[in-house]
């Protein structure tokens, strides 16, 4: 009789544990950051069917981000100030915040849900009592793979309204996810076109928000693989450059540089009316080409972006949306209506490289630098702060190779460099990048600690950031080092005092009653007197915040002749103060909540 117990050596080896891919390990590591209550979903509108997105699917969603008191800070929807272009992600491939990665796979097609990501959330909904929710699963996550936009309240309590527009199994064409394919009808056979095959195809192009750019037509397109190029300039399908005639040289080494003098022939048409030519250089400019310097805002932004990626002799067809065509540019000629999508046929005839200062005398260098600075000043006054900053920074880079020969030249050179740095700081202030403005002012103050204009501009940036103590020190130092600056410094100190008082007043109003409850009771932040008893004639909420900012901005302007004038104002603080969390669902009519 055989022994009942088999020898251990006769047993089959246990199945090998499948090794996780780096992507799976990273996803599991991030998932461990989720704690009970850190991600909630409130259902606003149910979706259809029972299918939900899976890994490898592309999801297309509209997203509106609000503070807990309902103030919109970001949105893809036009009605909320967005461009109307939905977001696209490939699950398991695209970089996204943790709340999206875990929330999207729970949604149905057509579903609208509210995802709430907060630090501390207390509300009196009948299903819940009290929860602690952490912002570390959105943009405040440690090692978050995506960066929040400048000025985005990533450490605040936020709510994300998501609408699932579509999802489908995606075919990744480009590793950077710049090209993702959705197969509508399967083709036949196994062969695909490659260089140098000739292709006949019918093509329809639409923007991300569904607007048709290239309408469907019976006549097909003909092109040769490797001989044509279609470039999505913005990454959202709105600004398309299609090369139809090759240029000469190597891309991109032989393309125009910044500040080059360009010569082009072009023909402009309204996209919806292909036969309506509104300008043709060969007809309307007496056959002469258009000449312009790049980087000076002299042509529409979309036009210049595409010409900068052309080679001499190249011809391209550009399809451009209104915000990169003439809506933000003086509409010349006048027969281009507002909101028009346009198409340009552009031929780059050639270009001249920017001047090289090699061999210039010191005076010639300073004269050329002053011309570039004057152009930057014009761009600044036109509100083109990025272009203006680029002009100032170009001169500062070139100054690294300039060496004054005596004390007089050294003084002129140092003053010019300080002036350029302060102009860059002013651009950063206008762009809302106050920390970078401070860093740029520091470059001037390191060389001259008593530079009054640098102290003033840095002090204003500190105040806009909410660093009131540092702002006060800079304004007081202005008076100490230069008595003539006392009127401007005094005005700035008064403005600072008013800002501090307004901030404290808003905080007291918002937190009134928060600490008056007994342990275990739920407080509603911001609940004070009944509406009828309020004496605040400026209103409340976003309207009051806007009125305060408008008034503050006017009062912040110093004497016009001081050379220190500055009109920027920091975003309202109301959006950064806790409101009652119960308003989340009561204001939106949510009746179901799910902890994910």
Coordinates of C-alpha atoms in Angstrom, one line a residue:
X1 CA 0.0 0.0 0.0
X2 CA 1.3 3.4 -0.9
X3 CA 2.0 5.8 1.9
X4 CA -0.8 8.4 2.2
X5 CA 1.6 11.3 2.7
X6 CA 3.4 12.3 -0.5
X7 CA 7.0 13.5 -0.2
X8 CA 7.3 17.2 -0.2
X9 CA 9.6 16.9 -3.2
X10 CA 6.8 15.3 -5.2
X11 CA 4.4 18.3 -4.9
X12 CA 4.3 20.7 -7.8
X13 CA 6.0 24.1 -7.1
X14 CA 3.7 26.9 -6.2
X15 CA 2.8 29.2 -9.1
X16 CA 5.3 32.0 -9.5
X17 CA 4.0 35.4 -8.3
X18 CA 3.5 37.7 -11.2
X19 CA 5.9 40.6 -11.0
X20 CA 4.2 44.0 -11.1
X21 CA 5.1 46.5 -13.8
X22 CA 6.7 49.8 -12.7
X23 CA 3.4 51.5 -13.6
X24 CA 1.4 49.1 -11.5
X25 CA 3.7 49.5 -8.6
X26 CA 3.5 53.3 -8.8
X27 CA -0.3 53.2 -9.0
X28 CA -0.4 50.9 -5.9
X29 CA 2.0 53.2 -4.0
X30 CA -0.2 56.2 -4.8
X31 CA -3.4 54.3 -3.9
X32 CA -2.0 53.7 -0.4
X33 CA -2.3 57.5 0.2
X34 CA -6.1 57.2 0.1
X35 CA -7.7 57.2 3.5
X36 CA -11.4 56.8 4.4
X37 CA -13.2 60.0 3.5
X38 CA -10.3 61.5 1.5
X39 CA -12.2 61.1 -1.8
X40 CA -16.0 61.5 -2.0
X41 CA -18.3 61.4 -5.1
X42 CA -21.7 63.1 -5.1
X43 CA -23.9 62.0 -8.0
X44 CA -25.5 65.0 -9.8
X45 CA -26.8 63.1 -12.9
X46 CA -26.8 59.4 -13.5
X47 CA -25.1 58.0 -16.6
X48 CA -26.3 55.3 -19.0
X49 CA -25.4 51.6 -19.3
X50 CA -23.2 49.7 -16.9
X51 CA -19.8 50.0 -18.5
X52 CA -17.1 52.1 -16.8
X53 CA -13.7 53.2 -18.1
X54 CA -10.8 50.7 -17.6
X55 CA -7.1 51.0 -17.9
X56 CA -6.0 51.8 -21.4
X57 CA -9.2 53.7 -22.2
X58 CA -9.2 57.3 -23.2
X59 CA -11.7 59.4 -21.1
X60 CA -13.0 62.7 -22.3
X61 CA -14.4 64.9 -19.6
X62 CA -15.5 68.4 -18.8
X63 CA -14.2 69.6 -15.4
X64 CA -15.1 72.7 -13.3
X65 CA -13.1 73.3 -10.2
X66 CA -14.6 75.4 -7.4
X67 CA -13.7 76.4 -3.9
X68 CA -16.0 75.1 -1.2
X69 CA -18.1 78.3 -1.3
X70 CA -18.7 77.8 -5.0
X71 CA -16.2 80.3 -6.5
X72 CA -14.9 78.9 -9.8
X73 CA -11.1 78.8 -10.1
X74 CA -10.8 76.8 -13.3
X75 CA -13.1 75.3 -15.9
X76 CA -13.1 73.8 -19.3
X77 CA -16.7 75.0 -20.0
X78 CA -17.3 78.2 -21.9
X79 CA -20.1 79.3 -19.6
X80 CA -17.6 79.3 -16.7
X81 CA -14.9 81.2 -18.6
X82 CA -13.1 78.1 -20.1
X83 CA -12.3 77.5 -23.8
X84 CA -15.0 74.8 -24.2
X85 CA -12.3 72.1 -24.9
X86 CA -12.7 69.0 -22.7
X87 CA -9.9 67.2 -21.0
X88 CA -8.5 63.9 -22.4
X89 CA -6.7 61.3 -20.4
X90 CA -5.6 57.7 -21.0
X91 CA -6.1 55.7 -17.9
X92 CA -2.9 54.1 -16.7
X93 CA -0.8 56.3 -19.1
X94 CA -1.6 60.0 -18.7
X95 CA -0.3 61.9 -15.7
X96 CA -3.2 63.1 -13.5
X97 CA -4.0 63.8 -9.9
X98 CA -4.8 60.8 -7.7
X99 CA -8.4 61.8 -7.2
X100 CA -9.0 61.6 -11.0
X101 CA -7.1 58.3 -11.4
X102 CA -9.4 56.7 -8.7
X103 CA -12.6 58.6 -9.5
X104 CA -12.8 58.2 -13.3
X105 CA -13.1 54.4 -13.3
X106 CA -16.3 54.6 -11.2
X107 CA -18.2 56.8 -13.7
X108 CA -20.7 55.8 -16.4
X109 CA -21.1 57.4 -19.8
X110 CA -22.9 60.7 -19.5
X111 CA -22.6 60.8 -15.7
X112 CA -22.1 64.1 -13.9
X113 CA -20.5 63.8 -10.5
X114 CA -19.0 66.1 -7.9
X115 CA -15.7 64.9 -6.5
X116 CA -14.7 66.7 -3.2
X117 CA -11.1 66.7 -2.1
X118 CA -10.6 68.6 1.1
X119 CA -8.5 68.9 4.2
X120 CA -11.1 69.1 7.0
X121 CA -14.8 68.8 6.1
X122 CA -17.7 69.0 8.5
X123 CA -21.3 69.1 7.4
X124 CA -24.7 68.1 8.5
X125 CA -25.9 65.8 5.7
X126 CA -28.2 63.1 7.1
X127 CA -25.9 60.3 5.8
X128 CA -22.7 61.6 7.2
X129 CA -21.6 63.0 10.6
X130 CA -18.1 64.3 10.3
X131 CA -15.2 63.5 8.0
X132 CA -11.6 64.5 7.6
X133 CA -10.5 64.9 4.0
X134 CA -7.0 65.6 2.7
X135 CA -5.9 67.7 -0.2
X136 CA -2.9 65.4 -0.6
X137 CA -4.8 63.4 -3.2
X138 CA -5.0 66.3 -5.6
X139 CA -2.3 68.9 -6.5
X140 CA -0.9 68.9 -3.0
X141 CA 0.1 65.2 -3.2
X142 CA 3.7 64.6 -2.5
X143 CA 5.5 64.0 -5.8
X144 CA 2.3 64.8 -7.7
X145 CA 3.0 64.0 -11.4
X146 CA 1.2 67.1 -12.6
X147 CA 1.8 70.7 -11.6
X148 CA -1.0 73.1 -10.6
X149 CA -1.3 76.3 -12.7
X150 CA 0.3 79.4 -11.2
X151 CA -2.0 80.9 -8.5
X152 CA -4.0 77.7 -8.2
X153 CA -5.2 77.1 -4.6
X154 CA -3.8 73.6 -4.4
X155 CA -3.7 73.5 -0.6
X156 CA -7.3 74.6 -0.3
X157 CA -10.5 72.6 0.0
X158 CA -11.7 72.0 -3.6
X159 CA -14.6 70.4 -5.4
X160 CA -14.4 69.1 -9.0
X161 CA -17.5 68.8 -11.1
X162 CA -16.9 66.1 -13.7
X163 CA -19.0 65.2 -16.7
X164 CA -18.0 61.9 -18.5
X165 CA -18.5 62.8 -22.2
X166 CA -17.0 59.6 -23.7
X167 CA -14.5 56.8 -23.1
X168 CA -13.1 54.2 -25.4
X169 CA -10.2 51.8 -25.9
X170 CA -7.4 54.0 -27.1
X171 CA -4.6 53.1 -29.6
X172 CA -1.5 55.0 -28.6
X173 CA 0.3 56.3 -31.7
X174 CA 2.9 58.6 -30.0
X175 CA 4.6 57.7 -26.7
X176 CA 4.0 61.2 -25.4
X177 CA 0.3 60.6 -25.9
X178 CA 0.2 63.5 -28.3
X179 CA -1.5 61.3 -30.8
X180 CA -4.2 58.9 -29.7
X181 CA -6.4 56.9 -32.2
X182 CA -10.0 55.8 -31.8
X183 CA -10.9 53.1 -34.4
X184 CA -14.4 53.8 -35.7
X185 CA -14.5 51.2 -38.5
X186 CA -11.9 48.4 -38.7
X187 CA -9.9 48.4 -42.0
X188 CA -9.1 45.4 -44.1
X189 CA -5.8 43.6 -44.6
X190 CA -2.6 44.0 -42.6
X191 CA -0.5 46.5 -44.5
X192 CA -0.3 50.2 -43.5
X193 CA 1.2 53.1 -45.5
X194 CA 4.9 54.1 -44.9
X195 CA 7.5 56.3 -46.5
X196 CA 7.4 56.9 -49.5
X197 CA 3.9 55.6 -50.2
X198 CA 1.3 57.9 -51.8
X199 CA -1.9 58.1 -49.8
X200 CA -5.4 59.0 -50.9
X201 CA -7.6 59.9 -47.9
X202 CA -10.8 61.7 -46.9
X203 CA -10.0 63.9 -43.8
X204 CA -12.3 65.8 -41.5
X205 CA -10.8 68.0 -38.8
X206 CA -12.5 69.3 -35.7
X207 CA -11.4 71.3 -32.7
X208 CA -11.5 69.8 -29.2
X209 CA -14.9 71.5 -28.7
X210 CA -16.3 69.9 -31.8
X211 CA -16.1 72.9 -34.3
X212 CA -15.4 71.6 -37.8
X213 CA -12.2 73.0 -39.3
X214 CA -11.8 70.9 -42.4
X215 CA -15.3 69.8 -43.6
X216 CA -15.9 66.4 -45.1
X217 CA -16.0 66.5 -48.9
X218 CA -16.1 64.2 -51.8
X219 CA -12.7 65.1 -53.2
X220 CA -10.0 63.2 -51.3
X221 CA -6.6 64.5 -50.2
X222 CA -3.5 63.3 -51.8
X223 CA -0.1 63.3 -50.1
X224 CA 3.1 61.3 -49.8
X225 CA 4.3 59.9 -46.5
X226 CA 7.5 61.6 -45.4
X227 CA 7.0 64.5 -47.8
X228 CA 4.2 66.3 -46.0
X229 CA 3.8 67.5 -42.5
X230 CA 0.8 68.3 -40.3
X231 CA 1.7 69.9 -37.0
X232 CA -0.7 70.5 -34.2
X233 CA 0.7 73.8 -32.8
X234 CA -1.3 73.9 -29.5
X235 CA -1.9 70.2 -28.9
X236 CA -5.7 70.6 -29.0
X237 CA -6.4 70.6 -32.7
X238 CA -7.2 74.3 -33.0
X239 CA -4.1 75.7 -34.6
X240 CA -2.9 73.4 -37.5
X241 CA 0.1 73.9 -39.8
X242 CA 0.2 71.8 -42.9
X243 CA 3.3 71.9 -45.1
X244 CA 2.5 71.7 -48.9
X245 CA 5.9 72.7 -50.4
X246 CA 9.2 71.8 -48.8
X247 CA 11.7 74.5 -47.8
X248 CA 15.4 74.4 -48.0
X249 CA 17.7 73.5 -45.1
X250 CA 17.5 71.3 -42.0
X251 CA 14.7 71.5 -39.5
X252 CA 14.8 73.2 -37.0
X253 CA 18.4 74.5 -37.3
X254 CA 17.6 76.6 -40.4
X255 CA 14.3 78.0 -39.1
X256 CA 14.0 81.7 -38.1
X257 CA 15.4 82.7 -34.7
X258 CA 13.7 85.1 -32.3
X259 CA 14.1 88.7 -33.4
X260 CA 14.7 87.7 -37.0
X261 CA 13.5 90.0 -39.9
X262 CA 11.1 87.8 -41.9
X263 CA 9.8 88.2 -45.5
X264 CA 6.6 86.3 -46.4
X265 CA 3.9 86.3 -49.0
X266 CA 0.5 85.2 -47.6
X267 CA -3.1 85.0 -48.5
X268 CA -5.8 85.2 -45.8
X269 CA -9.3 83.6 -46.0
X270 CA -12.2 83.1 -43.7
X271 CA -12.4 79.4 -42.9
X272 CA -16.2 79.2 -43.2
X273 CA -16.0 81.0 -46.5
X274 CA -13.0 79.6 -48.4
X275 CA -13.5 81.9 -51.4
X276 CA -13.6 85.1 -49.3
X277 CA -10.0 86.3 -49.4
X278 CA -9.6 89.2 -47.0
X279 CA -5.9 89.9 -47.8
X280 CA -3.3 88.9 -50.4
X281 CA 0.1 90.4 -50.3
X282 CA 0.5 89.8 -54.1
X283 CA -2.6 91.8 -54.8
X284 CA -3.2 94.2 -51.8
X285 CA 0.5 95.0 -51.2
X286 CA 1.5 95.8 -54.8
X287 CA 3.2 92.5 -55.1
X288 CA 5.6 93.2 -52.2
X289 CA 6.0 90.7 -49.4
X290 CA 5.2 91.4 -45.8
X291 CA 8.3 92.2 -43.6
X292 CA 8.2 92.0 -39.8
X293 CA 10.5 91.2 -36.9
X294 CA 9.6 88.1 -34.9
X295 CA 8.9 88.5 -31.2
X296 CA 7.5 92.0 -31.5
X297 CA 3.7 91.3 -31.7
X298 CA 3.4 92.8 -35.2
X299 CA 1.4 89.8 -36.6
X300 CA -1.2 87.6 -35.0
X301 CA 0.3 85.1 -32.5
X302 CA -0.8 82.0 -34.5
X303 CA 0.7 83.4 -37.7
X304 CA 4.1 84.0 -36.1
X305 CA 4.1 80.6 -34.2
X306 CA 3.8 78.8 -37.6
X307 CA 6.3 81.0 -39.5
X308 CA 8.9 80.4 -36.8
X309 CA 8.7 76.7 -37.7
X310 CA 9.1 77.1 -41.5
X311 CA 12.2 76.8 -43.7
X312 CA 13.1 79.3 -46.4
X313 CA 11.0 78.5 -49.6
X314 CA 8.5 76.5 -47.6
X315 CA 4.7 77.0 -48.3
X316 CA 2.2 76.0 -45.6
X317 CA -1.5 76.2 -45.0
X318 CA -2.4 77.3 -41.5
X319 CA -5.9 76.9 -39.9
X320 CA -6.1 79.3 -36.9
X321 CA -8.8 79.9 -34.2
X322 CA -9.9 83.5 -33.4
X323 CA -8.0 83.9 -30.2
X324 CA -4.7 83.2 -32.0
X325 CA -5.8 85.1 -35.1
X326 CA -7.4 88.6 -35.0
X327 CA -9.5 88.7 -31.8
X328 CA -6.4 89.7 -29.7
X329 CA -4.8 91.6 -32.6
X330 CA -5.9 94.8 -34.4
X331 CA -8.1 93.5 -37.1
X332 CA -6.4 94.7 -40.2
X333 CA -7.9 94.6 -42.8
X334 CA -11.3 95.5 -41.2
X335 CA -13.3 92.9 -43.2
X336 CA -12.3 90.1 -40.7
X337 CA -15.3 89.7 -38.3
X338 CA -14.8 89.2 -34.6
X339 CA -14.7 85.5 -33.7
X340 CA -13.6 84.4 -37.2
X341 CA -11.6 81.2 -37.8
X342 CA -9.1 82.0 -40.5
X343 CA -6.9 80.1 -43.0
X344 CA -3.6 81.5 -44.2
X345 CA -1.5 80.3 -47.1
X346 CA 2.0 81.3 -46.2
X347 CA 5.3 81.3 -48.2
X348 CA 8.5 82.1 -46.3
X349 CA 10.7 83.8 -48.8
X350 CA 13.6 84.3 -46.4
X351 CA 14.8 86.0 -43.2
X352 CA 17.7 87.9 -41.8
X353 CA 19.3 86.9 -38.5
X354 CA 19.3 89.3 -35.5
X355 CA 22.3 91.7 -35.1
X356 CA 25.4 90.3 -33.5
X357 CA 27.2 92.8 -31.2
X358 CA 30.6 91.5 -32.1
X359 CA 32.7 94.4 -33.2
X360 CA 30.3 97.1 -31.9
X361 CA 31.6 99.9 -29.8
X362 CA 30.2 100.4 -26.3
X363 CA 27.9 103.2 -27.5
X364 CA 26.6 101.2 -30.4
X365 CA 25.8 98.3 -28.0
X366 CA 23.9 100.6 -25.7
X367 CA 22.0 102.3 -28.5
X368 CA 20.9 98.9 -29.9
X369 CA 20.0 97.7 -26.4
X370 CA 17.9 100.9 -25.9
X371 CA 16.0 100.1 -29.2
X372 CA 15.2 96.6 -28.0
X373 CA 14.1 98.0 -24.6
X374 CA 11.8 100.5 -26.3
X375 CA 10.2 97.7 -28.2
X376 CA 9.7 95.8 -24.9
X377 CA 8.1 98.9 -23.3
X378 CA 5.6 99.1 -26.2
X379 CA 4.7 95.5 -25.8
X380 CA 4.3 96.0 -22.0
X381 CA 1.9 98.9 -22.6
X382 CA -0.1 96.7 -25.0
X383 CA -0.4 94.1 -22.3
X384 CA 1.9 91.6 -24.1
X385 CA 3.9 90.9 -21.0
X386 CA 5.5 87.6 -22.1
X387 CA 6.8 89.2 -25.3
X388 CA 8.0 92.3 -23.4
X389 CA 9.8 90.1 -20.8
X390 CA 11.5 88.2 -23.7
X391 CA 12.9 91.5 -25.1
X392 CA 14.3 92.6 -21.7
X393 CA 15.8 89.1 -21.0
X394 CA 17.4 89.0 -24.5
X395 CA 19.4 92.1 -23.7
X396 CA 20.3 90.8 -20.3
X397 CA 21.7 87.6 -21.8
X398 CA 23.7 89.6 -24.3
X399 CA 25.0 91.8 -21.4
X400 CA 26.8 88.8 -20.1
X401 CA 29.4 89.3 -22.9
X402 CA 29.7 93.1 -22.5
X403 CA 32.7 94.5 -20.6
X404 CA 32.8 98.2 -19.9
X405 CA 36.2 99.8 -20.2
X406 CA 36.1 102.6 -17.6
X407 CA 34.1 103.9 -14.7
X408 CA 31.7 106.0 -16.8
X409 CA 30.9 103.1 -19.0
X410 CA 30.5 100.9 -15.9
X411 CA 28.0 103.3 -14.4
X412 CA 25.9 103.5 -17.6
X413 CA 26.0 99.7 -18.0
X414 CA 25.0 99.0 -14.3
X415 CA 22.1 101.5 -14.5
X416 CA 20.9 99.9 -17.8
X417 CA 21.1 96.4 -16.4
X418 CA 19.2 97.4 -13.2
X419 CA 16.5 99.0 -15.3
X420 CA 16.1 95.9 -17.4
X421 CA 15.8 93.7 -14.3
X422 CA 13.1 95.9 -12.8
X423 CA 11.2 95.8 -16.1
X424 CA 11.3 92.0 -16.0
X425 CA 10.1 92.2 -12.4
X426 CA 7.2 94.4 -13.5
X427 CA 6.3 91.8 -16.2
X428 CA 6.2 89.1 -13.6
X429 CA 4.0 91.2 -11.4
X430 CA 1.5 91.8 -14.2
X431 CA 1.6 88.0 -14.9
X432 CA 0.8 87.3 -11.2
X433 CA 4.2 85.6 -10.6
X434 CA 5.0 87.6 -7.5
X435 CA 7.7 85.3 -6.1
X436 CA 9.7 85.5 -9.4
X437 CA 9.2 89.3 -9.3
X438 CA 10.8 89.3 -5.8
X439 CA 13.7 87.1 -7.0
X440 CA 14.4 89.5 -9.9
X441 CA 14.3 92.6 -7.6
X442 CA 16.8 90.8 -5.4
X443 CA 19.3 90.8 -8.3
X444 CA 19.3 94.6 -8.3
X445 CA 19.4 94.9 -4.5
X446 CA 22.3 92.5 -4.3
X447 CA 24.4 95.0 -6.3
X448 CA 22.8 98.1 -4.7
X449 CA 20.9 97.5 -1.4
X450 CA 19.5 101.0 -1.4
X451 CA 18.0 101.0 -4.8
X452 CA 14.6 102.7 -4.1
X453 CA 12.7 101.5 -7.1
X454 CA 13.8 97.9 -6.5
X455 CA 12.7 98.2 -2.8
X456 CA 9.3 99.6 -3.8
X457 CA 8.7 96.9 -6.4
X458 CA 9.8 94.1 -4.1
X459 CA 7.6 95.6 -1.3
X460 CA 4.6 95.6 -3.6
X461 CA 5.2 92.0 -4.6
X462 CA 5.5 91.0 -0.9
X463 CA 2.2 92.7 -0.2
X464 CA 0.5 90.9 -3.1
X465 CA 1.8 87.6 -1.7
X466 CA 0.5 88.4 1.8
X467 CA 4.0 88.8 3.3
X468 CA 3.0 92.0 5.1
X469 CA 6.0 92.2 7.4
X470 CA 8.5 92.0 4.6
X471 CA 6.5 94.6 2.6
X472 CA 6.6 97.0 5.5
X473 CA 10.3 96.7 5.9
X474 CA 10.9 97.6 2.3
X475 CA 8.6 100.6 2.3
X476 CA 10.2 101.9 5.6
X477 CA 13.7 101.4 4.2
X478 CA 12.8 103.5 1.2
X479 CA 12.2 106.5 3.5
X480 CA 15.4 105.8 5.4
X481 CA 17.6 105.8 2.3
X482 CA 16.0 108.5 0.2
X483 CA 13.7 111.2 1.7
X484 CA 12.4 112.1 -1.8
X485 CA 10.7 108.7 -1.9
X486 CA 8.7 109.4 1.3
X487 CA 5.4 110.3 -0.4
X488 CA 5.4 107.1 -2.4
X489 CA 6.5 105.0 0.6
X490 CA 3.9 106.6 2.9
X491 CA 1.2 105.9 0.3
X492 CA 2.4 102.3 0.1
X493 CA 2.4 101.9 3.9
X494 CA -1.1 103.3 4.1
X495 CA -2.2 100.9 1.4
X496 CA -0.5 98.0 3.3
X497 CA -2.3 99.0 6.6
X498 CA -5.6 99.1 4.8
X499 CA -5.0 95.7 3.2
X500 CA -4.1 94.1 6.6
X501 CA -7.3 95.6 8.1
X502 CA -9.5 94.3 5.3
X503 CA -7.9 90.9 5.5
X504 CA -8.5 90.7 9.3
X505 CA -12.1 91.9 8.9
X506 CA -12.9 89.3 6.3
X507 CA -11.3 86.6 8.4
X508 CA -13.3 87.6 11.5
X509 CA -16.5 87.7 9.4
X510 CA -15.9 84.3 7.9
X511 CA -14.9 82.5 11.2
X512 CA -17.6 84.2 13.3
X513 CA -19.2 81.5 15.4
X514 CA -16.7 78.8 14.5
X515 CA -15.3 78.5 18.0
X516 CA -18.5 79.3 19.9
X517 CA -20.0 75.8 19.8
X518 CA -19.7 73.1 22.4
X519 CA -17.6 70.0 21.8
X520 CA -19.5 67.7 19.4
X521 CA -21.6 70.5 17.8
X522 CA -21.1 71.4 14.2
X523 CA -20.4 75.0 13.4
X524 CA -21.2 76.8 10.1
X525 CA -18.4 79.1 9.2
X526 CA -19.5 82.5 8.0
X527 CA -23.0 82.3 9.4
X528 CA -23.7 85.6 11.2
X529 CA -26.6 88.0 11.4
X530 CA -29.7 87.4 9.2
X531 CA -29.6 89.0 5.7
X532 CA -32.0 91.7 6.7
X533 CA -29.9 92.9 9.7
X534 CA -26.6 93.2 7.8
X535 CA -25.3 96.7 7.3
X536 CA -22.6 95.7 4.8
X537 CA -23.6 97.7 1.7
X538 CA -20.8 96.2 -0.5
X539 CA -22.5 92.8 -0.6
X540 CA -20.9 89.6 0.2
X541 CA -19.1 86.6 -1.3
X542 CA -17.5 87.0 -4.7
X543 CA -19.2 90.3 -5.6
X544 CA -17.8 92.0 -2.5
X545 CA -14.4 90.5 -3.1
X546 CA -14.4 91.8 -6.6
X547 CA -15.5 95.3 -5.5
X548 CA -12.8 95.3 -2.8
X549 CA -10.1 94.4 -5.4
X550 CA -11.2 97.1 -7.8
X551 CA -11.1 99.7 -5.1
X552 CA -7.8 98.5 -3.7
X553 CA -6.2 98.5 -7.2
X554 CA -7.1 102.2 -7.7
X555 CA -5.8 103.2 -4.3
X556 CA -2.5 101.3 -4.8
X557 CA -1.4 103.6 -7.6
X558 CA 1.3 106.1 -6.3
X559 CA 2.1 109.5 -7.8
X560 CA 2.1 109.4 -11.6
X561 CA 5.5 111.2 -11.7
X562 CA 7.2 109.0 -9.2
X563 CA 8.3 106.3 -11.7
X564 CA 7.1 103.7 -9.3
X565 CA 3.5 103.4 -10.6
X566 CA 2.1 99.9 -10.2
X567 CA -1.5 98.8 -10.7
X568 CA -1.5 95.0 -10.0
X569 CA -3.6 93.6 -7.1
X570 CA -3.5 90.2 -5.5
X571 CA -6.4 87.8 -5.9
X572 CA -9.2 88.0 -3.3
X573 CA -8.6 86.2 -0.1
X574 CA -12.3 85.2 0.3
X575 CA -11.7 82.2 -1.9
X576 CA -9.1 81.0 0.5
X577 CA -11.1 81.1 3.7
X578 CA -13.3 78.1 5.0
X579 CA -17.0 78.3 4.3
X580 CA -19.7 76.0 5.6
X581 CA -19.1 72.6 4.0
X582 CA -22.9 71.9 4.0
X583 CA -23.2 74.3 1.1
X584 CA -21.5 71.9 -1.2
X585 CA -24.4 69.6 -1.6
X586 CA -27.3 71.9 -0.7
X587 CA -26.3 74.4 -3.4
X588 CA -25.9 71.7 -6.0
X589 CA -28.9 69.6 -5.1
X590 CA -26.8 66.5 -4.4
X591 CA -28.8 63.7 -2.8
X592 CA -26.3 60.8 -2.9
X593 CA -22.8 60.6 -1.7
X594 CA -20.3 57.7 -2.1
X595 CA -17.0 57.3 -0.4
X596 CA -14.5 56.0 -3.0

